[in-house]
Coordinates of C-alpha atoms in Angstrom, one line a residue:
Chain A
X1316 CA -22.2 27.0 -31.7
X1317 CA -21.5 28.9 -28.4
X1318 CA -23.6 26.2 -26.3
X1319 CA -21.0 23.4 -28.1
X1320 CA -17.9 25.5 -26.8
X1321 CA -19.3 25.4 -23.6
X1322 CA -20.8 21.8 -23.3
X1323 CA -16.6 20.3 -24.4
X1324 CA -15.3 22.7 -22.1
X1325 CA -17.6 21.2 -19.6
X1326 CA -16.8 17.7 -20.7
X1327 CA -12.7 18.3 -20.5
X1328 CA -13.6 19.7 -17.1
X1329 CA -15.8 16.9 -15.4
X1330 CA -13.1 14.1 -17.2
X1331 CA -10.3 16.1 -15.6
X1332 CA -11.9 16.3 -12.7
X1333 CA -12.6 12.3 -12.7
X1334 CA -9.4 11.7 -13.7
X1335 CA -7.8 13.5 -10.8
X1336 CA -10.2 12.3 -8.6
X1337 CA -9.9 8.5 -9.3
X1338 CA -6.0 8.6 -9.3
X1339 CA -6.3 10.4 -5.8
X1340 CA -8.9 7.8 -4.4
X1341 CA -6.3 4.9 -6.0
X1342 CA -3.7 6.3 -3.9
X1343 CA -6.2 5.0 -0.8
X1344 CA -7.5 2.2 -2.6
X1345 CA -3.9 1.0 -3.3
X1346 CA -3.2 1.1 0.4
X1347 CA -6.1 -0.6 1.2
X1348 CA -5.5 -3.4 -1.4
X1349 CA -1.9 -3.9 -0.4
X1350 CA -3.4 -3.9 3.4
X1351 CA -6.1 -6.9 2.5
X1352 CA -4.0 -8.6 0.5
X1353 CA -1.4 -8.9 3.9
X1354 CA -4.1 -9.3 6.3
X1355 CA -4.2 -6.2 7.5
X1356 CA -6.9 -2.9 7.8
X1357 CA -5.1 -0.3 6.0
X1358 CA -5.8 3.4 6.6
X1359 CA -8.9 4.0 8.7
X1360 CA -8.1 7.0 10.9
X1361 CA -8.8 9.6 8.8
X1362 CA -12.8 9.5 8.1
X1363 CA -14.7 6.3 7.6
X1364 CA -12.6 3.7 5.7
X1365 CA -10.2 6.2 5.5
X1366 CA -11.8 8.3 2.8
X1367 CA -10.0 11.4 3.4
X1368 CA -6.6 9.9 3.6
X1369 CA -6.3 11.4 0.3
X1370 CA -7.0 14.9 1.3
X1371 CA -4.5 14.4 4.3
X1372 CA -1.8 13.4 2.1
X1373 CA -2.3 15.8 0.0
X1374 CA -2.3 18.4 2.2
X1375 CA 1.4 17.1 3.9
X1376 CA 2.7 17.0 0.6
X1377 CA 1.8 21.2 0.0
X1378 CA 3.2 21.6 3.5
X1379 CA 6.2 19.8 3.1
X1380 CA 9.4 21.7 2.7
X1381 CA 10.7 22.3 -1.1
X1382 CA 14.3 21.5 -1.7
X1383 CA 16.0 21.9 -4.9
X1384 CA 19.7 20.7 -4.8
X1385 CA 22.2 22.8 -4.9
X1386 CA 23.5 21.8 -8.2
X1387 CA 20.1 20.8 -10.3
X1388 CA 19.1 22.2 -12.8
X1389 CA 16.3 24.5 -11.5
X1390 CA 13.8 24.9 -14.6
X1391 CA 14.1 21.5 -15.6
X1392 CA 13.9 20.5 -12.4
X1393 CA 10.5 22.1 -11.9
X1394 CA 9.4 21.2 -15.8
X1395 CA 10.3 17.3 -15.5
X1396 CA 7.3 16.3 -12.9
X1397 CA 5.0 18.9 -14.8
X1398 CA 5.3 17.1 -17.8
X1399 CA 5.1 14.1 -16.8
X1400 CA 1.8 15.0 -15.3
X1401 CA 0.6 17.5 -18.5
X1402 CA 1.4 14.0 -20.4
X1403 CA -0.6 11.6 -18.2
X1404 CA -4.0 13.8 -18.2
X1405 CA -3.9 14.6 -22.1
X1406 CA -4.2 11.4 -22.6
X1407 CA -7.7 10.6 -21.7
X1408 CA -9.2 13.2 -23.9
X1409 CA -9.5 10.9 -26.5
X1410 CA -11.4 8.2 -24.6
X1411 CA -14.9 7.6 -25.4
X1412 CA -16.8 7.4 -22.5
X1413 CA -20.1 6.1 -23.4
X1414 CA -22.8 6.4 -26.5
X1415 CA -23.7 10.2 -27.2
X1416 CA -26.3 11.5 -25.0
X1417 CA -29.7 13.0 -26.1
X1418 CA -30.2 16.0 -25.3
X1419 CA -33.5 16.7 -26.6
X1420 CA -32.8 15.5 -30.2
X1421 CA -29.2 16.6 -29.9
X1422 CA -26.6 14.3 -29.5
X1423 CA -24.0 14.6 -27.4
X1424 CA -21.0 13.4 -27.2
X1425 CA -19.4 11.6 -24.5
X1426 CA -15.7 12.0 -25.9
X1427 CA -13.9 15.0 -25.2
X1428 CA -12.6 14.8 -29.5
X1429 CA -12.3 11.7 -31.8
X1430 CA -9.6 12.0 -33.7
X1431 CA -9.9 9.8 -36.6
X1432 CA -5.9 8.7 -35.2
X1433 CA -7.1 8.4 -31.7
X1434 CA -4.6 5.3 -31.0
X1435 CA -1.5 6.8 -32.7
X1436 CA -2.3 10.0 -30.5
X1437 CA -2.6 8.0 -27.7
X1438 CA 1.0 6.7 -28.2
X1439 CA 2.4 9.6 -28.9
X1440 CA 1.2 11.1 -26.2
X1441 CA 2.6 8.7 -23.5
X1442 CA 6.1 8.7 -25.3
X1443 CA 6.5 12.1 -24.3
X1444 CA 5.3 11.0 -20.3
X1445 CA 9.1 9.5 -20.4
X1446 CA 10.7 12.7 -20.8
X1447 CA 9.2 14.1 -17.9
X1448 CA 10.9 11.1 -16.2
X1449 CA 14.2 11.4 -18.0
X1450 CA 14.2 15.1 -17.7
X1451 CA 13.3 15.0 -13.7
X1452 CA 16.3 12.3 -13.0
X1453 CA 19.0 14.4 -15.6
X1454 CA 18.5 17.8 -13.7
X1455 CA 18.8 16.1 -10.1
X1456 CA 22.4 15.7 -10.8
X1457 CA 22.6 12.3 -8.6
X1458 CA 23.6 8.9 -9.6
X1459 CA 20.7 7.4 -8.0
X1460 CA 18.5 9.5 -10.0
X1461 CA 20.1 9.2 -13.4
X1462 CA 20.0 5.2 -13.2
X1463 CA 16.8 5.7 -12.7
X1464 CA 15.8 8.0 -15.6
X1465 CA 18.3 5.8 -17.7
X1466 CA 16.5 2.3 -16.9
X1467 CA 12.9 4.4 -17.5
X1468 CA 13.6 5.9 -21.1
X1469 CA 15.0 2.3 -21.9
X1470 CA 12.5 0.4 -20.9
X1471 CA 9.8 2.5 -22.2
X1472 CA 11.6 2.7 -25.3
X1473 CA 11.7 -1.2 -25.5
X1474 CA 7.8 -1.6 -24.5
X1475 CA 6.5 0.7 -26.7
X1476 CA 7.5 -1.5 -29.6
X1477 CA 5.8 -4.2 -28.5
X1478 CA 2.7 -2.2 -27.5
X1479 CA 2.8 -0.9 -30.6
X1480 CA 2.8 -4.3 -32.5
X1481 CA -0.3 -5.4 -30.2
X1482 CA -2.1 -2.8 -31.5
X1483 CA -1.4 -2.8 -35.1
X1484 CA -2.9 -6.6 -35.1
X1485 CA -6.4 -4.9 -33.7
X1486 CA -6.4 -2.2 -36.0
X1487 CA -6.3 -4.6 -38.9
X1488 CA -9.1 -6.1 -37.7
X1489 CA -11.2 -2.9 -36.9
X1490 CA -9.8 -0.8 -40.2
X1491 CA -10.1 2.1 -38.2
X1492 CA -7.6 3.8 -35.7
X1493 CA -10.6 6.7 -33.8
X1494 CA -11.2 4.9 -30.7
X1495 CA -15.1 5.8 -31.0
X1496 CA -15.2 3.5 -34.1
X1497 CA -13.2 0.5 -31.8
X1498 CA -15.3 1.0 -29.5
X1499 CA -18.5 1.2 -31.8
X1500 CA -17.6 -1.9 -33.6
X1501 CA -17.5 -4.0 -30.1
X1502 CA -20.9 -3.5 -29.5
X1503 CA -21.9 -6.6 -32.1
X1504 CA -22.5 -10.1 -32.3
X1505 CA -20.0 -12.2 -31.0
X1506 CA -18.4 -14.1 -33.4
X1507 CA -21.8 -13.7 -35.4
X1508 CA -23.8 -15.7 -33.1
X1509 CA -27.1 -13.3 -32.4
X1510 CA -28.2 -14.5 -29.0
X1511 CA -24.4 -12.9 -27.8
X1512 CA -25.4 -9.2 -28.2
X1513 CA -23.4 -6.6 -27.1
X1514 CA -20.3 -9.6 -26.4
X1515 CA -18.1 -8.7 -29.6
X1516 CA -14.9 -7.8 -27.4
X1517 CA -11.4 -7.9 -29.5
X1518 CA -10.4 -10.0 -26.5
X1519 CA -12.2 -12.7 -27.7
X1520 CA -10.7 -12.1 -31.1
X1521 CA -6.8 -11.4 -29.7
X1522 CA -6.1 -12.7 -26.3
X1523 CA -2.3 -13.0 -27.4
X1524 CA -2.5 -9.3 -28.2
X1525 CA -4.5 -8.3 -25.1
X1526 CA -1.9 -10.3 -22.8
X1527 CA 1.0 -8.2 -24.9
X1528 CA -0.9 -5.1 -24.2
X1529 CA -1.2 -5.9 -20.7
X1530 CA 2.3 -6.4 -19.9
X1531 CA 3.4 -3.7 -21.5
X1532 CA 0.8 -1.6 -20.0
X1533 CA 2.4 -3.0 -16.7
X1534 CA 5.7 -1.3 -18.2
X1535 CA 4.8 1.8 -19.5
X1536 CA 3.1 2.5 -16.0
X1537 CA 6.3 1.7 -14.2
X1538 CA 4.3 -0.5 -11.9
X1539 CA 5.5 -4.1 -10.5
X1540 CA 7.1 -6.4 -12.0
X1541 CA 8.5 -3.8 -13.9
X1542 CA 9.1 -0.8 -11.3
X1543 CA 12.6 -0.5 -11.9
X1544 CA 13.2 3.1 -12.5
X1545 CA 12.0 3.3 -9.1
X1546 CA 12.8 0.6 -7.4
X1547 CA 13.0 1.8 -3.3
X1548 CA 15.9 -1.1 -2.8
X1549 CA 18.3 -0.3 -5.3
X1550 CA 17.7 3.1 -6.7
X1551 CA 16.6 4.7 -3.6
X1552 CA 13.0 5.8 -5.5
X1553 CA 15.1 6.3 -8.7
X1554 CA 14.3 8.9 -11.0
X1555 CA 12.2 11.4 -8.1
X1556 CA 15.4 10.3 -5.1
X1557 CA 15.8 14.4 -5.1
X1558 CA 12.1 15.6 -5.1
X1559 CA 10.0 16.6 -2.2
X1560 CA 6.9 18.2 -1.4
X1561 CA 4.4 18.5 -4.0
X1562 CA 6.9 17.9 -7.1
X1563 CA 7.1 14.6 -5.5
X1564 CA 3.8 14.4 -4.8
X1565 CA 3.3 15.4 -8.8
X1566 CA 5.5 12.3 -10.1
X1567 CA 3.4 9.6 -7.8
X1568 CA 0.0 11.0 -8.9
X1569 CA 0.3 11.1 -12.3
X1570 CA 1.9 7.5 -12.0
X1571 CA -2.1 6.9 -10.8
X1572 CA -3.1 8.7 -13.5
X1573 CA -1.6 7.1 -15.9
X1574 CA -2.8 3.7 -14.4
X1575 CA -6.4 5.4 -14.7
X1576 CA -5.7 6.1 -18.4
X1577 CA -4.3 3.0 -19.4
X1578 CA -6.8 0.5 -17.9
X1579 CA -9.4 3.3 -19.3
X1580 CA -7.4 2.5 -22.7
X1581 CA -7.5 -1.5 -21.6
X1582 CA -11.2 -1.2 -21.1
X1583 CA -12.1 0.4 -24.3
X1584 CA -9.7 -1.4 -26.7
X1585 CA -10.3 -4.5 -25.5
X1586 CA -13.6 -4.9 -22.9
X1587 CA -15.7 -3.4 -25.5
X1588 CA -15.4 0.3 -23.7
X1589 CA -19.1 1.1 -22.8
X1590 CA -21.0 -2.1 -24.4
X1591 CA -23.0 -3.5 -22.4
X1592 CA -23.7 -7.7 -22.9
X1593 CA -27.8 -7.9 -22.9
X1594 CA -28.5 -4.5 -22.4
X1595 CA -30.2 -4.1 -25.4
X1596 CA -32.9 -7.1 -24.4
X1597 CA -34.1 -5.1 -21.1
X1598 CA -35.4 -2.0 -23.5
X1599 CA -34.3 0.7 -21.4
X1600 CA -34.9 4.2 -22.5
X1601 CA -32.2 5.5 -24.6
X1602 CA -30.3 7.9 -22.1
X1603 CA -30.9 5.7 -19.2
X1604 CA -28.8 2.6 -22.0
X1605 CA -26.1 5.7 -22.2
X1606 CA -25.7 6.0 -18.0
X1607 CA -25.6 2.3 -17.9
X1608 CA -23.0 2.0 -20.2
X1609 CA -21.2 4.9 -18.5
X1610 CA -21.4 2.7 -15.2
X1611 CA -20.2 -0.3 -17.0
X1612 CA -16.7 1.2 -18.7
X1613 CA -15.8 2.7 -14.9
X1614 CA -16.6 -0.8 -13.6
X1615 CA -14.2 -2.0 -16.2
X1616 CA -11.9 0.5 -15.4
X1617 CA -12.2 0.3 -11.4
X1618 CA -11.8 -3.9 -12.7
X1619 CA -8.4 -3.1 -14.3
X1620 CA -7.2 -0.5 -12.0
X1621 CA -7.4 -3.1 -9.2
X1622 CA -5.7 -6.0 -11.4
X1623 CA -2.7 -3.6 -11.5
X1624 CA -2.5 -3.5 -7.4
X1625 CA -3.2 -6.9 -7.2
X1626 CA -0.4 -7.7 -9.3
X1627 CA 1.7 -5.4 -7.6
X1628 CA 1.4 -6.9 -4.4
X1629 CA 1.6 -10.3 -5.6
X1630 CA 4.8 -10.5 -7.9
X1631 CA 8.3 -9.2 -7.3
X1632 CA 10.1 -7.2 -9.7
X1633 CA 12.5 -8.2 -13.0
X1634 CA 16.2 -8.2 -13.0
X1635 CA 17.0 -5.7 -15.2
X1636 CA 18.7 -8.3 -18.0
X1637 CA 15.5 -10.2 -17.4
X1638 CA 13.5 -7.3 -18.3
X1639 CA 15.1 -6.3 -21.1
X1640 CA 15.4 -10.5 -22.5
X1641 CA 11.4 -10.3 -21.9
X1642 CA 11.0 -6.8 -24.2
X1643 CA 12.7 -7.4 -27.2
X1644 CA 13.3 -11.7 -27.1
X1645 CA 10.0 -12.6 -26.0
X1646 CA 7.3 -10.2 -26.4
X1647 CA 8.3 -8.3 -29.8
X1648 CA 8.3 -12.1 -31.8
X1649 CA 5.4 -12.7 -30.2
X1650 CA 4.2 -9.5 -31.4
X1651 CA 4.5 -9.8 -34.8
X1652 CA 3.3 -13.7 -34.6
X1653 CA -0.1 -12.2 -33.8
X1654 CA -0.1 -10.1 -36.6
X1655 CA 1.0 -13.0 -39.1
X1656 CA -2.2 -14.8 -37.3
X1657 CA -4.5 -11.9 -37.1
X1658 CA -3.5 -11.3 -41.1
X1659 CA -4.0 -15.5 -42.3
X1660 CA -7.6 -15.2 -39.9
X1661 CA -8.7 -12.5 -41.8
X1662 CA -8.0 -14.4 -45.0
X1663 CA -9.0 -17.2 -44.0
X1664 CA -12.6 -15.3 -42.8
X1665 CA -13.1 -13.3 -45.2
Chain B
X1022 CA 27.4 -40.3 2.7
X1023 CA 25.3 -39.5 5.1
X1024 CA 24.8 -36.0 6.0
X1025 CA 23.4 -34.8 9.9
X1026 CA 20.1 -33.2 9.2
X1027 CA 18.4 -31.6 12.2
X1028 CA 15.2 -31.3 10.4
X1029 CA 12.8 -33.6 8.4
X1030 CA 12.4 -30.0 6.2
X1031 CA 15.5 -30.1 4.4
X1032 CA 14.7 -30.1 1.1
X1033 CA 17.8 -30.5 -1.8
X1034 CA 17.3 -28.2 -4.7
X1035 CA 19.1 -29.1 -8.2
X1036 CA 19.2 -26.6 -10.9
X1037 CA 17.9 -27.7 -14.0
X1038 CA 16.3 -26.2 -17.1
X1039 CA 12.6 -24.3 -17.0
X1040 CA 9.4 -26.6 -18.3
X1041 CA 8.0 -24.1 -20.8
X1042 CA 5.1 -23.7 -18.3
X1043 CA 7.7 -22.5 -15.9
X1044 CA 9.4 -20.3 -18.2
X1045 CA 6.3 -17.8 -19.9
X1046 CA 6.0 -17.2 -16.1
X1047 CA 2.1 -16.6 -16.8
X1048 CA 0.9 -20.1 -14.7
X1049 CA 2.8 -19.1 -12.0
X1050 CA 1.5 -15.9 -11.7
X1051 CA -1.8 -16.9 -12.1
X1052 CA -1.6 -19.2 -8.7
X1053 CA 0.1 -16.5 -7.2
X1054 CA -2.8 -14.0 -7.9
X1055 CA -4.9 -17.1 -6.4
X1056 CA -2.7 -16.9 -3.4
X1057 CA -3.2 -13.3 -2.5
X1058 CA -6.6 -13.1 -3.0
X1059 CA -7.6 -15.8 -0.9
X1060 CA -5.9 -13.3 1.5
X1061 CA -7.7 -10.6 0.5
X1062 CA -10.9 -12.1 1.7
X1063 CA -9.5 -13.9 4.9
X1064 CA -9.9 -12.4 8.8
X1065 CA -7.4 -9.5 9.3
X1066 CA -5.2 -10.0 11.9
X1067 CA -4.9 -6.3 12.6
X1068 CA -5.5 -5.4 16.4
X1069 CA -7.3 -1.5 16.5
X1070 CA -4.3 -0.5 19.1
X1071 CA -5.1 2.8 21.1
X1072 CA -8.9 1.1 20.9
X1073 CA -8.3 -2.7 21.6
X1074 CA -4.8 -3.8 23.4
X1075 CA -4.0 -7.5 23.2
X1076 CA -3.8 -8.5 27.2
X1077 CA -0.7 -9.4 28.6
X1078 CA 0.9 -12.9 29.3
X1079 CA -0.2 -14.1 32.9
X1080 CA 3.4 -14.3 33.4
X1081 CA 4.6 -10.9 32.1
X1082 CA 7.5 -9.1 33.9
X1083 CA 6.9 -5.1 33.8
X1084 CA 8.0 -2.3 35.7
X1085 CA 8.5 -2.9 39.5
X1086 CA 6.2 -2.0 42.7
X1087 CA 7.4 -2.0 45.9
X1088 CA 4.3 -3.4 47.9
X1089 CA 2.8 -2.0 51.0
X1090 CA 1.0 -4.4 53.6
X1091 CA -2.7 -4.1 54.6
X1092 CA -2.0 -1.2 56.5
X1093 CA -0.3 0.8 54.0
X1094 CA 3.1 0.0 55.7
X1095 CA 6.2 -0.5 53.4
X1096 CA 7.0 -4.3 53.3
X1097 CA 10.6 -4.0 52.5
X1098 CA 13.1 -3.8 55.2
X1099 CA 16.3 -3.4 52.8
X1100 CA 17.7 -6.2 53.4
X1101 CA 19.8 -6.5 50.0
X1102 CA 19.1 -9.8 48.6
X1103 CA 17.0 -8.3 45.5
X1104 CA 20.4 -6.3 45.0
X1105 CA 22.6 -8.9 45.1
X1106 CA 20.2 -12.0 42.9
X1107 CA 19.7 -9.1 40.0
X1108 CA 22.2 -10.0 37.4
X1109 CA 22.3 -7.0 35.7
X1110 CA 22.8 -4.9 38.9
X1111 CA 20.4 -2.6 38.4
X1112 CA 19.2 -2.0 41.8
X1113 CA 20.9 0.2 44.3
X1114 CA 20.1 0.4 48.6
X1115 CA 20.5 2.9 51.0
X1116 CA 18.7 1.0 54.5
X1117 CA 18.0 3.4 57.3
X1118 CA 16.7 2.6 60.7
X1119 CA 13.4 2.8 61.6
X1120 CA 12.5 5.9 64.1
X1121 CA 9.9 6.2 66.9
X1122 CA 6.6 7.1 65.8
X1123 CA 7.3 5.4 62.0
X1124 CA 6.0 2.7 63.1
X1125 CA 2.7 2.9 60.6
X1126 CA 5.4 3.7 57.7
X1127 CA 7.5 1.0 57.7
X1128 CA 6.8 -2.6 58.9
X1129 CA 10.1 -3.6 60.1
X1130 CA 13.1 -1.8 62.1
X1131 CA 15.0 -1.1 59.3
X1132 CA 13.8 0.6 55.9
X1133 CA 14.8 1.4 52.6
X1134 CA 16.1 5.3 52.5
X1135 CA 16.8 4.8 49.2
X1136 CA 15.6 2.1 46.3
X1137 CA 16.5 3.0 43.1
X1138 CA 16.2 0.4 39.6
X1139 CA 18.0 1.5 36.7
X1140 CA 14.8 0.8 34.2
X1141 CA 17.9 0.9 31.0
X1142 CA 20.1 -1.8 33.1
X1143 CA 17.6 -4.2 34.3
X1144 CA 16.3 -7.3 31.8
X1145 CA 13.2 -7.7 33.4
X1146 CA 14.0 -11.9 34.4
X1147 CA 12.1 -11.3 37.9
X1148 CA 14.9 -12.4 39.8
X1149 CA 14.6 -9.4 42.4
X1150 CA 10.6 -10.8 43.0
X1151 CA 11.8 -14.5 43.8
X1152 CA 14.4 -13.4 46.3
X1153 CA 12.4 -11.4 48.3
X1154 CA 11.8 -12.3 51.6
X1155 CA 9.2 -10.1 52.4
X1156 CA 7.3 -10.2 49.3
X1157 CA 8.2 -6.7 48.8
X1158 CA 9.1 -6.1 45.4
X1159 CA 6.9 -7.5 42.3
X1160 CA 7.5 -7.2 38.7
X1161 CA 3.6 -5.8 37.2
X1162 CA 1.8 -5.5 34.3
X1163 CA 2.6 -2.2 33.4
X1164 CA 5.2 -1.4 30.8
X1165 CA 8.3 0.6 31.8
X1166 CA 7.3 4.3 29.9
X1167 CA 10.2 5.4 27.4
X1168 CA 11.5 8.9 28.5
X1169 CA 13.8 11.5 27.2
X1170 CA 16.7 11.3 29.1
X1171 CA 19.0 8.6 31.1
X1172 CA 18.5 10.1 34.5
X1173 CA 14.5 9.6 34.2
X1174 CA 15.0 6.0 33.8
X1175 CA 16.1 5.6 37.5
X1176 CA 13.0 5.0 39.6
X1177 CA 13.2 6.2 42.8
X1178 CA 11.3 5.0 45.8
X1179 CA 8.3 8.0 44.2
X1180 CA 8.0 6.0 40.9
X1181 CA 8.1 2.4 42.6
X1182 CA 6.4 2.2 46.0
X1183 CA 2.9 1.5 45.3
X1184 CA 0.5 4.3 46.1
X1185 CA -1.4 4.3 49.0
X1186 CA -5.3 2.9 48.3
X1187 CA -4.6 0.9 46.0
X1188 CA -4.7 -2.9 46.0
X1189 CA -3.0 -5.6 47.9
X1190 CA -2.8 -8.0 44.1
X1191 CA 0.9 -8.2 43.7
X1192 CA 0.9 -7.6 39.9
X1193 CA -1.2 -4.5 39.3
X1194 CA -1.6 -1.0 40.6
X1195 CA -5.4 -1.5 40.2
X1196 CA -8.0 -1.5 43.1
X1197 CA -8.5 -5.3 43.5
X1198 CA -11.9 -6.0 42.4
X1199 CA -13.1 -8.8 45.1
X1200 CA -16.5 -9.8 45.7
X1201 CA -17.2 -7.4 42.7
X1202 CA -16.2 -5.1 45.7
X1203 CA -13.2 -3.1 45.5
X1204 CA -10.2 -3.6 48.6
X1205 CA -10.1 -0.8 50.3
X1206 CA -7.6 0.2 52.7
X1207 CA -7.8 1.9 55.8
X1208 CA -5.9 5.2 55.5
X1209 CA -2.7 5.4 57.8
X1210 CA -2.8 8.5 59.6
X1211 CA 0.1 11.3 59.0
X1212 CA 0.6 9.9 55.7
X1213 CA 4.0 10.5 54.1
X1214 CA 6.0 8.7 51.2

């Protein structure tokens, strides 16, 4: 019992530890996509290819000087970017990271817990990552801020719906909401054709609901095209205008974070998490399948992560009317359209 | 009517309502995305700066030298016309005459005391360099250094008459690599600037 306890507390450490680390290394690789995608080098001073421009950033933000304004709020000042960070790295303790290991006829889990409402948890869970935003840009006391905060809770508000709605179509399909199950269940034929092993992704079986997801996903990560809360033109960085030094630094990580978790979420709801197409033909010993599949889901993930830069740097950002016409005209119809569909295929399969 | 158009790029634009391909957006993202990575792949035009400096213009005006001769003797004999051809009056003059035994110093009878060039007034145009007589003054390659303060932006005659051993090329402070050999010059005695 004693060995389990220590085996999940090593698990929650190594994914927190992953998570962290990949956010901090997308902070570099974010720099260095923008750079390529303008013709340019991108940070390469500090270490080869710039690898420790995390560690140097890092370290300026701890050395920078604190300010708290005069007339914030002071403890929910300090609690808004912990939250919002708390929120962003509870997140992925749901995610299944590959097939249980075996450990000498024990299997072990590669999933910090499965909750048999994994999804749901999931949701709930990133609903509260707007509070830390709300929270942060309320006890800054300054205009700049509270636009922000406002256009943050209302846009997250009017994604979630539609995120929601994307979901509900897959869950119909896969009866199940753990995301270990999901995720099992995409390891199978596609659409029952045996020489595509390994293939049976939900994207294949909702695209409309993946391309929901996705932009939603977009939204709920505050990333470009729909960066308005902090939009550096208007808002002058929104919702964190008042922060400095590591509080600042706090809020821009876990918006990495939350990019790690959501392309991680992308990955497994959609790219069949850990399955591997053909794996199964090459016979590889059982653990050695495990580490491949392991591989595989980060690839994914590393895939998605860089989808979001690329789109960032590609695209400008909504007009807030636009924004809002998109969430609730556009992508909550289409929303419940794919159910309708997802519901008459399923008859019509069955 | 006919409108004047300066260009053959004018192009007349005419609002009108979206295709539906125009208006889900997703096509022209999608050939965006094409776009930039295309760019992502393509030769970066980044130049590595402290490492690799992109070489000047063969006509580049930079900071001033007042040139000696062969013999390490000041060419100019402040006669005033650099003054009076530089548009931004930037330079200032104080001639002197030339005493016995300066003879190695200065090439003619009368010398600049003082030559000063206000680096914040003058525009660089090199208009000083064509209307010398003596071939005195040059605009180089070198970049005028940024500074602190106004008063370090007047170079004196100790920022602007080239040093002595150096070359005789009008547009560098460089020894003059001729003959893979570089000029030397034969040192003046009772040497004094």
């Amino acid at each position: 019992m004693e060995i389990m306890w220590i085996e999940k507390i090593l698990l929650v450490v190594i994914v927190f530890a992953i998570s962290l680390g990949t956010a901090a290394y997308s902070t570099l690789a974010e720099r260095k996509v923008s750079a390529f995608l303008q013709d340019r080098i991108g940070p390469n001073r500090a270490g080869i290819f710039g690898i420790l421009q995390p560690i140097a950033d890092g370290v300026k933000l701890f050395f920078k000087e604190e300010i708290i304004p005069a007339n914030a709020d002071r403890f929910l000042f300090v609690l808004g970017p912990s939250l919002f960070m708390i929120t962003a790295l509870m997140t992925s303790a749901v995610i299944p990271w590959g097939k249980p290991l075996d450990l000498g006829g024990r299997m072990f889990d590669l999933q910090v817990t499965d909750i048999n409402i994994g999804v749901l948890y999931v949701f709930a869970v990133v609903s509260i990552g707007v509070y830390g935003i709300m929270i942060g840009g309320w006890a800054s006391n300054n205009k700049y801020s509270l636009m922000g905060a406002l256009r943050a809770s209302s846009q997250m508000i009017s994604y979630e719906l539609a995120m929601g709605l994307s979901i509900i179509a897959l869950i119909m399909m896969s009866g199940s909401m753990s995301l270990k199950e999901i995720v099992a269940q995409q390891s199978g034929e596609l659409y029952g054709i045996s020489f595509l092993k390994g293939m049976n992704w939900n994207i294949f079986y909702q695209p409309l609901g993946f391309l929901i997801f996705i932009v939603c996903a977009f939204a709920e990560c505050n990333r470009t095209p729909f960066d308005l809360p902090e939009c550096e033109a208007e808002l002058v960085g929104g919702y964190h205008t008042e922060y400095s030094s590591m509080k600042l630094g706090l809020y821009l990580f876990a918006e990495y974070v939350n990019m790690f978790v959501s392309s991680a979420m992308m990955a497994s709801l959609y790219f069949g998490g850990y399955n591997v197409p053909f794996l199964e033909m090459l016979n590889l010993p059982y653990n050695v399948e495990v580490f491949v599949g392991v591989l595989a889901f980060f690839t994914k993930i590393i895939f998605f992560i860089f989808f979001f830069m690329w789109i960032r740097w590609t695209i400008p950002r909504f007009r807030y009317d636009q924004l809002m016409k998109l969430g609730w005209k556009v992508l909550i119809p289409l929303a419940i359209l794919n159910i309708l569909l997802t519901g008459f295929g399923m008859i019509l399969t069955k | 009517m006919s409108v004047l158009s300066l260009t053959n790029r004018k192009k007349v634009l005419q609002k009108r309502k979206l295709t539906f391909a125009e208006s889900i957006y997703l096509p022209a993202i999608f050939s965006g995305l094409m776009i930039t990575i295309r760019h992502f792949f393509r030769r970066k035009s980044t130049v590595q700066y402290p490492e690799v400096k992109k070489p000047f213009s063969k006509v580049f005006r930079g900071r001033h030298i007042l040139k000696r001769d062969e013999q390490g003797r000041e060419n100019c004999t402040a006669c005033g016309l650099c003054a009076v051809a530089c548009p931004a009056e930037a330079i200032t003059i104080v001639a002197a005459e030339r005493k016995k035994g300066e003879e190695h110093l200065y090439r003619e009878e009368k010398y600049a005391a003082v030559y000063e060039i206000n680096m914040l007034r003058c525009i660089f145009c090199g208009l000083c360099e064509e209307a010398c007589p003596k071939d005195a003054i040059y605009l180089t390659e070198e970049t005028a250094p940024a500074s602190y303060s106004r008063k370090d932006f007047i170079f004196g005659k100790d920022k602007l008459v080239q040093p002595l051993g150096t070359s005789a090329h009008p547009k560098t402070f460089k020894p003059y690599v001729k003959d893979n050999k570089p000029y030397q010059y034969k040192n003046p005695v009772n040497t004094k600037i």
